[in-house]
mmCIF file of C-alpha atoms in Angstrom:
data_model
loop_
_atom_site.group_PDB
_atom_site.id
_atom_site.type_symbol
_atom_site.label_atom_id
_atom_site.label_comp_id
_atom_site.label_asym_id
_atom_site.label_seq_id
_atom_site.Cartn_x
_atom_site.Cartn_y
_atom_site.Cartn_z
ATOM 1 C CA GLU A 1 15.928 22.324 -88.574
ATOM 2 C CA ALA A 2 14.327 23.159 -85.234
ATOM 3 C CA GLN A 3 13.360 26.792 -85.258
ATOM 4 C CA VAL A 4 10.966 29.589 -84.421
ATOM 5 C CA THR A 5 10.043 31.779 -87.362
ATOM 6 C CA GLN A 6 8.512 35.236 -87.337
ATOM 7 C CA ASN A 7 7.069 37.307 -90.136
ATOM 8 C CA PRO A 8 7.553 39.978 -91.125
ATOM 9 C CA ARG A 9 11.054 40.746 -89.911
ATOM 10 C CA TYR A 10 10.624 44.469 -90.467
ATOM 11 C CA LEU A 11 7.441 46.502 -90.620
ATOM 12 C CA ILE A 12 6.727 50.211 -90.869
ATOM 13 C CA THR A 13 3.087 51.143 -90.485
ATOM 14 C CA VAL A 14 0.860 54.030 -89.489
ATOM 15 C CA THR A 15 -1.191 54.637 -86.383
ATOM 16 C CA GLY A 16 -4.450 52.716 -86.321
ATOM 17 C CA LYS A 17 -3.772 50.273 -89.139
ATOM 18 C CA LYS A 18 -4.350 46.748 -87.865
ATOM 19 C CA LEU A 19 -1.446 44.347 -88.223
ATOM 20 C CA THR A 20 -0.512 40.775 -87.382
ATOM 21 C CA VAL A 21 2.922 39.365 -86.688
ATOM 22 C CA THR A 22 3.036 35.638 -87.211
ATOM 23 C CA CYS A 23 5.032 33.151 -85.149
ATOM 24 C CA SER A 24 5.484 29.477 -85.862
ATOM 25 C CA GLN A 25 7.541 26.728 -84.224
ATOM 26 C CA ASN A 26 8.297 23.249 -85.519
ATOM 27 C CA MET A 27 9.374 21.636 -82.236
ATOM 28 C CA ASN A 28 5.954 20.622 -80.900
ATOM 29 C CA HIS A 29 6.422 22.958 -77.938
ATOM 30 C CA GLU A 30 3.517 23.539 -75.602
ATOM 31 C CA TYR A 31 4.593 26.909 -74.255
ATOM 32 C CA MET A 32 4.826 29.995 -76.467
ATOM 33 C CA SER A 33 5.317 33.618 -75.611
ATOM 34 C CA TRP A 34 5.651 37.116 -77.028
ATOM 35 C CA TYR A 35 8.087 39.745 -75.755
ATOM 36 C CA ARG A 36 8.976 43.267 -76.642
ATOM 37 C CA GLN A 37 12.500 44.589 -76.240
ATOM 38 C CA ASP A 38 13.105 48.260 -75.556
ATOM 39 C CA PRO A 39 16.434 49.922 -74.680
ATOM 40 C CA GLY A 40 17.062 49.977 -70.953
ATOM 41 C CA LEU A 41 13.992 47.874 -70.214
ATOM 42 C CA GLY A 42 15.138 44.454 -71.318
ATOM 43 C CA LEU A 43 12.495 42.032 -72.503
ATOM 44 C CA ARG A 44 8.970 42.373 -71.248
ATOM 45 C CA GLN A 45 6.453 39.617 -71.660
ATOM 46 C CA ILE A 46 3.299 40.580 -73.551
ATOM 47 C CA TYR A 47 1.278 37.353 -73.648
ATOM 48 C CA TYR A 48 1.992 33.682 -73.210
ATOM 49 C CA SER A 49 0.237 30.435 -74.013
ATOM 50 C CA MET A 50 0.493 27.191 -72.084
ATOM 51 C CA ASN A 51 -1.194 25.148 -74.813
ATOM 52 C CA VAL A 52 -3.795 25.320 -77.564
ATOM 53 C CA GLU A 53 -6.647 27.690 -76.662
ATOM 54 C CA VAL A 54 -4.934 28.610 -73.359
ATOM 55 C CA THR A 55 -3.436 32.087 -73.188
ATOM 56 C CA ASP A 56 -2.757 34.623 -70.461
ATOM 57 C CA LYS A 57 -1.488 38.152 -70.037
ATOM 58 C CA GLY A 58 2.118 38.957 -69.349
ATOM 59 C CA ASP A 59 3.393 42.204 -67.918
ATOM 60 C CA VAL A 60 2.510 44.529 -70.821
ATOM 61 C CA PRO A 61 -0.589 43.191 -72.616
ATOM 62 C CA GLU A 62 -2.351 46.499 -73.318
ATOM 63 C CA GLY A 63 -2.918 47.097 -77.012
ATOM 64 C CA TYR A 64 -2.152 43.522 -78.038
ATOM 65 C CA LYS A 65 -4.149 40.365 -78.737
ATOM 66 C CA VAL A 66 -3.068 36.780 -79.321
ATOM 67 C CA SER A 67 -4.631 33.484 -80.293
ATOM 68 C CA ARG A 68 -3.485 29.861 -80.137
ATOM 69 C CA LYS A 69 -5.692 27.814 -82.407
ATOM 70 C CA GLU A 70 -2.907 25.421 -83.395
ATOM 71 C CA LYS A 71 0.002 24.217 -81.336
ATOM 72 C CA ARG A 72 2.625 25.494 -83.756
ATOM 73 C CA ASN A 73 1.273 29.026 -84.326
ATOM 74 C CA PHE A 74 0.951 31.988 -81.988
ATOM 75 C CA PRO A 75 0.195 35.234 -83.857
ATOM 76 C CA LEU A 76 0.430 38.657 -82.237
ATOM 77 C CA ILE A 77 -2.272 41.116 -83.259
ATOM 78 C CA LEU A 78 -2.192 44.879 -82.909
ATOM 79 C CA GLU A 79 -5.757 46.041 -83.564
ATOM 80 C CA SER A 80 -4.931 49.749 -83.549
ATOM 81 C CA PRO A 81 -1.172 50.311 -83.349
ATOM 82 C CA SER A 82 0.186 53.436 -81.716
ATOM 83 C CA PRO A 83 3.684 54.970 -81.794
ATOM 84 C CA ASN A 84 4.445 53.669 -78.276
ATOM 85 C CA GLN A 85 4.268 50.153 -79.712
ATOM 86 C CA THR A 86 7.334 50.835 -81.826
ATOM 87 C CA SER A 87 9.686 48.153 -80.603
ATOM 88 C CA LEU A 88 11.562 44.941 -81.333
ATOM 89 C CA TYR A 89 9.311 41.932 -80.855
ATOM 90 C CA PHE A 90 10.364 38.367 -80.129
ATOM 91 C CA CYS A 91 8.381 35.173 -80.163
ATOM 92 C CA ALA A 92 9.665 32.218 -78.150
ATOM 93 C CA SER A 93 8.690 28.636 -77.407
ATOM 94 C CA SER A 94 9.676 25.889 -74.984
ATOM 95 C CA PHE A 95 8.672 22.342 -74.109
ATOM 96 C CA THR A 96 7.534 23.219 -70.629
ATOM 97 C CA GLN A 97 7.473 26.013 -68.118
ATOM 98 C CA GLY A 98 10.897 25.057 -66.788
ATOM 99 C CA SER A 99 12.594 24.499 -70.129
ATOM 100 C CA GLU A 100 14.828 26.920 -71.949
ATOM 101 C CA GLN A 101 13.092 29.045 -74.529
ATOM 102 C CA PHE A 102 13.909 29.101 -78.219
ATOM 103 C CA PHE A 103 13.615 32.577 -79.661
ATOM 104 C CA GLY A 104 12.648 33.732 -83.098
ATOM 105 C CA PRO A 105 14.827 36.218 -85.016
ATOM 106 C CA GLY A 106 12.713 39.216 -84.033
ATOM 107 C CA THR A 107 10.379 41.659 -85.750
ATOM 108 C CA ARG A 108 11.284 45.328 -85.779
ATOM 109 C CA LEU A 109 8.065 47.335 -85.810
ATOM 110 C CA THR A 110 7.841 51.075 -86.379
ATOM 111 C CA VAL A 111 4.488 52.816 -85.941
ATOM 112 C CA LEU A 112 4.378 56.327 -87.387
ATOM 113 C CA ALA B 1 5.496 39.471 -57.967
ATOM 114 C CA GLN B 2 8.758 38.251 -59.414
ATOM 115 C CA SER B 3 11.542 40.525 -60.616
ATOM 116 C CA VAL B 4 15.139 40.501 -61.776
ATOM 117 C CA ALA B 5 17.854 43.104 -61.334
ATOM 118 C CA GLN B 6 21.050 43.367 -63.331
ATOM 119 C CA PRO B 7 22.867 46.144 -61.495
ATOM 120 C CA GLU B 8 25.465 46.839 -64.183
ATOM 121 C CA ASP B 9 24.474 48.279 -67.546
ATOM 122 C CA GLN B 10 27.946 47.585 -68.914
ATOM 123 C CA VAL B 11 30.873 45.357 -68.077
ATOM 124 C CA ASN B 12 34.251 45.861 -69.714
ATOM 125 C CA VAL B 13 37.040 43.312 -69.428
ATOM 126 C CA ALA B 14 40.268 42.473 -71.204
ATOM 127 C CA GLU B 15 40.503 39.272 -73.182
ATOM 128 C CA GLY B 16 41.769 36.451 -71.015
ATOM 129 C CA ASN B 17 40.504 37.989 -67.786
ATOM 130 C CA PRO B 18 37.628 36.595 -65.744
ATOM 131 C CA LEU B 19 34.161 37.822 -66.624
ATOM 132 C CA THR B 20 31.299 38.226 -64.153
ATOM 133 C CA VAL B 21 27.809 39.477 -64.934
ATOM 134 C CA LYS B 22 25.632 40.048 -61.890
ATOM 135 C CA CYS B 23 21.999 39.126 -61.374
ATOM 136 C CA THR B 24 19.734 39.237 -58.350
ATOM 137 C CA TYR B 25 16.127 38.103 -58.246
ATOM 138 C CA SER B 26 12.979 38.252 -56.215
ATOM 139 C CA VAL B 27 10.421 35.447 -56.317
ATOM 140 C CA SER B 28 8.019 33.953 -53.833
ATOM 141 C CA GLY B 29 9.081 30.323 -54.145
ATOM 142 C CA ASN B 30 12.096 28.417 -55.349
ATOM 143 C CA PRO B 31 13.086 30.059 -58.609
ATOM 144 C CA TYR B 32 13.759 28.815 -62.094
ATOM 145 C CA LEU B 33 16.712 30.926 -63.270
ATOM 146 C CA PHE B 34 18.068 31.412 -66.776
ATOM 147 C CA TRP B 35 20.800 33.249 -68.637
ATOM 148 C CA TYR B 36 20.442 34.236 -72.282
ATOM 149 C CA VAL B 37 22.827 36.024 -74.643
ATOM 150 C CA GLN B 38 21.984 38.295 -77.554
ATOM 151 C CA TYR B 39 24.544 39.007 -80.246
ATOM 152 C CA PRO B 40 24.081 42.126 -82.408
ATOM 153 C CA ASN B 41 21.051 41.918 -84.697
ATOM 154 C CA ARG B 42 20.236 38.409 -83.502
ATOM 155 C CA GLY B 43 17.636 36.728 -81.356
ATOM 156 C CA LEU B 44 18.350 35.475 -77.868
ATOM 157 C CA GLN B 45 20.251 32.268 -77.274
ATOM 158 C CA PHE B 46 20.033 30.107 -74.167
ATOM 159 C CA LEU B 47 23.222 29.804 -72.084
ATOM 160 C CA LEU B 48 22.265 27.921 -68.938
ATOM 161 C CA LYS B 49 19.585 27.394 -66.314
ATOM 162 C CA TYR B 50 19.112 26.483 -62.672
ATOM 163 C CA ILE B 51 16.045 24.520 -61.646
ATOM 164 C CA THR B 52 17.287 22.432 -58.745
ATOM 165 C CA GLY B 53 20.374 20.525 -57.640
ATOM 166 C CA ASP B 54 23.964 21.757 -57.635
ATOM 167 C CA ASN B 55 24.336 25.453 -57.058
ATOM 168 C CA LEU B 56 27.056 25.690 -59.727
ATOM 169 C CA VAL B 57 25.600 25.307 -63.183
ATOM 170 C CA LYS B 58 27.680 24.889 -66.306
ATOM 171 C CA GLY B 59 26.413 26.007 -69.688
ATOM 172 C CA SER B 60 27.338 26.802 -73.243
ATOM 173 C CA TYR B 61 30.534 28.479 -74.488
ATOM 174 C CA GLY B 62 32.380 27.911 -71.203
ATOM 175 C CA PHE B 63 29.971 29.938 -69.078
ATOM 176 C CA GLU B 64 28.828 28.968 -65.612
ATOM 177 C CA ALA B 65 26.602 30.481 -62.971
ATOM 178 C CA GLU B 66 26.290 30.091 -59.238
ATOM 179 C CA PHE B 67 22.933 30.025 -57.506
ATOM 180 C CA ASN B 68 23.074 31.633 -54.065
ATOM 181 C CA LYS B 69 19.764 31.348 -52.268
ATOM 182 C CA SER B 70 20.720 33.428 -49.249
ATOM 183 C CA GLN B 71 21.830 36.329 -51.420
ATOM 184 C CA THR B 72 19.116 35.694 -54.045
ATOM 185 C CA SER B 73 21.750 35.914 -56.741
ATOM 186 C CA PHE B 74 22.605 34.032 -59.911
ATOM 187 C CA HIS B 75 25.807 35.593 -61.253
ATOM 188 C CA LEU B 76 27.142 34.525 -64.639
ATOM 189 C CA LYS B 77 30.865 33.801 -64.876
ATOM 190 C CA LYS B 78 33.521 32.845 -67.356
ATOM 191 C CA PRO B 79 37.101 32.182 -66.223
ATOM 192 C CA SER B 80 38.745 33.589 -69.356
ATOM 193 C CA ALA B 81 36.796 35.982 -71.572
ATOM 194 C CA LEU B 82 37.063 36.092 -75.351
ATOM 195 C CA VAL B 83 36.471 39.023 -77.685
ATOM 196 C CA SER B 84 33.652 36.952 -79.197
ATOM 197 C CA ASP B 85 31.862 37.016 -75.817
ATOM 198 C CA SER B 86 31.015 40.671 -76.426
ATOM 199 C CA ALA B 87 27.217 40.747 -76.422
ATOM 200 C CA LEU B 88 24.121 41.653 -74.420
ATOM 201 C CA TYR B 89 23.373 39.279 -71.549
ATOM 202 C CA PHE B 90 19.993 38.772 -69.916
ATOM 203 C CA CYS B 91 19.105 37.087 -66.659
ATOM 204 C CA ALA B 92 15.552 35.740 -66.294
ATOM 205 C CA VAL B 93 13.480 34.251 -63.489
ATOM 206 C CA ARG B 94 10.288 32.249 -63.304
ATOM 207 C CA ASP B 95 8.255 31.412 -60.267
ATOM 208 C CA PRO B 96 7.532 27.657 -60.569
ATOM 209 C CA ASN B 97 3.900 28.367 -59.683
ATOM 210 C CA ASP B 98 3.517 30.837 -62.524
ATOM 211 C CA TYR B 99 3.968 30.757 -66.265
ATOM 212 C CA LYS B 100 5.345 34.286 -66.511
ATOM 213 C CA LEU B 101 9.022 34.815 -67.245
ATOM 214 C CA SER B 102 10.667 38.053 -66.102
ATOM 215 C CA PHE B 103 13.861 39.374 -67.658
ATOM 216 C CA GLY B 104 16.394 41.826 -66.335
ATOM 217 C CA ALA B 105 17.254 44.974 -68.281
ATOM 218 C CA GLY B 106 20.380 43.378 -69.680
ATOM 219 C CA THR B 107 24.127 43.905 -69.317
ATOM 220 C CA THR B 108 26.310 44.813 -72.268
ATOM 221 C CA VAL B 109 29.629 42.994 -72.114
ATOM 222 C CA THR B 110 32.587 44.325 -74.039
ATOM 223 C CA VAL B 111 35.759 42.268 -74.165
ATOM 224 C CA ARG B 112 38.742 44.186 -75.523
ATOM 225 C CA ALA B 113 41.623 42.497 -77.255
#
């Protein structure tokens, strides 16, 4: 089944404790992206990747890191999480820039 | 810089009535435009897109959208709404010269029986 998977689905952590949210797609998509969803703000793009080893900042990259060492994986790293990073996070992938995106199920992160 | 506006936070309609969800955009070139839907506690699902060609685009679940370049709008429509259409709808735009995708704040649609 074609899909985007994220892990974990739910995470409660404390300020400053490094964490990684994994994202994997099995569709051989070139383009992958991370978003955060906050009430009243819609989805805001954090980082995106056009292909392996090619990443760039979205609209809200501060406090986040990403890597794209393999085509299928695009992990999101929070080196020192803060409470303002409490949010619902989505990973997405698509064949190309103009293609529709396939979204993962989301990761609900709470930083205390 | 590109941006999207969804001027209505909420849209309420009766089942069987037409449904319209509004979206306006700002982009430097010819836009790539998308509509996505999010059901409660679910990820986003693609509904339809406009890249080029006919201004009227047909998508999933009976939805369609009309691209209007002069008004920079891409309103989502459904001739006869169903209770199951109740969800959160997002419009998104991409400048073809950029890899960023910008989403609107979303519109909550409630269809009452």
